[in-house]
Amino acid sequence: DAGITQSPRHKVTETGTPVTLRCHQTENHRYMYWYRQDPGHGLRLIHYSYGVKDTDKGEVSDGYSVSRSKTEDFLLTLESATSSQTSVYFCAISESNSGGLYEQYFGPGTRLTVT
Amino acid sequence: KNQVEQSPQSLIILEGKNCTLQCNYTVSPFSNLRWYKQDTGRGPVSLTIMTFSENTKSNGRYTATLDADTKQSSLHITASQLSDSASYICVVSGGGTSYGKLTFGQGTILTVHP
């Protein structure tokens, strides 16, 4: 998984509780992303970061916030979890390759269940 | 709206057989197209990336084709193995002001039986 770890790998939480997922990389890549994957949908971008303290919203950012205080760590926070946020969450990293393309490498995923 | 459509949704083949997965997209402007393999319970892993100037690219038993004029791509798997059982995801990267924005297909679930 290209030097990317996610924690926790599985979590069950109750509606209304805050949840933080962590992505850690050892590749020193500039870009980091959070996606969610749900049945019937392709991977959807939640938030991304283009550097330390530089983040921006993706297509499904409502209810989520992120922070990146170090190059290697990207945190995703659900301020008040809802059942609609039950999903598998993937972190990805990217950097420009020799051809100028930004290959994305994905972490192993975190399965979150909100009851 | 940018979309990536994959077909079939699922496919069952016997070990040793070949198969072809299809991807149609409406993303414009276009930068590149990627195919990923996702094993159950794991993150996607890149198989190929093709820009508009490339119309075929191989990675071992995987060969991807791209027709940027018709906005179609295919992934051909030769001499399938049990380990090829996975979801195969087509991803298109936008160009221009949408450079780097990825649009994901829903994937084709391939099952290889012995």
Short mmCIF file of N, CA and C in Angstrom, two decimals, chain A residues 1 9 35 37 40-43 90 100-104 106-108, chain B residues 32 34 36 38 41-44 46 49 51 89 99 102 104-106:
data_model
loop_
_atom_site.label_atom_id
_atom_site.label_comp_id
_atom_site.label_asym_id
_atom_site.label_seq_id
_atom_site.Cartn_x
_atom_site.Cartn_y
_atom_site.Cartn_z
N ASP A 1 0.81 -1.21 0.00
CA ASP A 1 0.00 0.00 0.00
C ASP A 1 0.84 1.27 0.00
N ARG A 9 -8.66 0.82 11.40
CA ARG A 9 -9.08 0.09 10.19
C ARG A 9 -10.57 -0.20 10.24
N TYR A 35 -11.29 9.91 0.38
CA TYR A 35 -12.43 9.48 -0.43
C TYR A 35 -13.33 8.61 0.43
N GLN A 37 -16.19 5.34 -0.25
CA GLN A 37 -16.64 4.37 -1.24
C GLN A 37 -17.91 3.70 -0.73
N GLY A 40 -22.84 1.20 -5.28
CA GLY A 40 -23.60 1.95 -6.27
C GLY A 40 -22.97 3.28 -6.65
N HIS A 41 -21.88 3.61 -6.00
CA HIS A 41 -21.17 4.85 -6.33
C HIS A 41 -19.70 4.54 -6.58
N GLY A 42 -19.10 5.33 -7.44
CA GLY A 42 -17.65 5.27 -7.53
C GLY A 42 -17.05 5.97 -6.32
N LEU A 43 -15.75 5.88 -6.18
CA LEU A 43 -15.08 6.63 -5.12
C LEU A 43 -15.39 8.11 -5.27
N PHE A 90 -11.15 5.88 2.20
CA PHE A 90 -9.80 5.66 1.69
C PHE A 90 -9.02 6.96 1.66
N GLY A 100 5.04 13.59 -15.60
CA GLY A 100 4.23 14.75 -15.25
C GLY A 100 2.82 14.41 -14.82
N LEU A 101 2.55 13.09 -14.68
CA LEU A 101 1.22 12.68 -14.26
C LEU A 101 1.20 12.44 -12.75
N TYR A 102 0.08 12.71 -12.14
CA TYR A 102 -0.04 12.55 -10.70
C TYR A 102 -0.69 11.20 -10.40
N GLU A 103 0.15 10.20 -10.25
CA GLU A 103 -0.34 8.87 -9.87
C GLU A 103 -0.84 8.93 -8.44
N GLN A 104 -2.02 8.31 -8.21
CA GLN A 104 -2.54 8.26 -6.84
C GLN A 104 -2.36 6.86 -6.26
N PHE A 106 -3.35 4.44 -2.96
CA PHE A 106 -4.40 4.38 -1.96
C PHE A 106 -3.96 3.58 -0.74
N GLY A 107 -4.50 4.00 0.40
CA GLY A 107 -4.30 3.26 1.62
C GLY A 107 -5.24 2.07 1.70
N PRO A 108 -5.18 1.31 2.80
CA PRO A 108 -5.97 0.09 2.93
C PRO A 108 -7.43 0.31 3.27
N ASN B 32 -6.10 12.22 -18.78
CA ASN B 32 -5.62 10.85 -18.84
C ASN B 32 -6.66 9.90 -18.27
N ARG B 34 -7.15 6.06 -16.28
CA ARG B 34 -6.46 5.07 -15.45
C ARG B 34 -7.35 3.86 -15.21
N TYR B 36 -7.67 0.81 -12.35
CA TYR B 36 -7.23 0.34 -11.05
C TYR B 36 -7.83 -1.04 -10.80
N GLN B 38 -8.99 -3.41 -7.57
CA GLN B 38 -9.25 -3.35 -6.14
C GLN B 38 -9.65 -4.74 -5.64
N GLY B 41 -11.62 -5.74 0.28
CA GLY B 41 -11.08 -5.31 1.56
C GLY B 41 -9.78 -4.53 1.48
N ARG B 42 -9.40 -4.13 0.27
CA ARG B 42 -8.15 -3.39 0.11
C ARG B 42 -8.37 -2.14 -0.72
N GLY B 43 -7.36 -1.28 -0.76
CA GLY B 43 -7.45 -0.08 -1.55
C GLY B 43 -7.14 -0.36 -3.02
N PRO B 44 -7.60 0.51 -3.92
CA PRO B 44 -7.29 0.33 -5.35
C PRO B 44 -5.80 0.43 -5.62
N SER B 46 -3.07 0.87 -8.93
CA SER B 46 -3.02 1.28 -10.33
C SER B 46 -2.48 0.17 -11.24
N ILE B 49 -1.91 3.95 -16.70
CA ILE B 49 -2.35 5.33 -16.95
C ILE B 49 -2.06 5.63 -18.41
N THR B 51 -2.43 8.72 -21.47
CA THR B 51 -2.81 10.05 -21.90
C THR B 51 -3.53 9.96 -23.24
N ILE B 89 -11.62 -0.72 -11.74
CA ILE B 89 -12.19 0.62 -11.74
C ILE B 89 -11.53 1.48 -12.81
N TYR B 99 -7.85 20.16 -14.21
CA TYR B 99 -6.70 19.28 -14.23
C TYR B 99 -6.52 18.57 -12.90
N LEU B 102 -10.36 13.76 -10.56
CA LEU B 102 -10.65 12.40 -10.98
C LEU B 102 -12.13 12.09 -10.91
N PHE B 104 -14.50 8.71 -11.05
CA PHE B 104 -14.39 7.27 -10.91
C PHE B 104 -15.62 6.57 -11.47
N GLY B 105 -15.40 5.46 -12.16
CA GLY B 105 -16.49 4.58 -12.50
C GLY B 105 -16.86 3.72 -11.30
N GLN B 106 -17.98 3.01 -11.42
CA GLN B 106 -18.43 2.19 -10.29
C GLN B 106 -17.72 0.85 -10.22
#
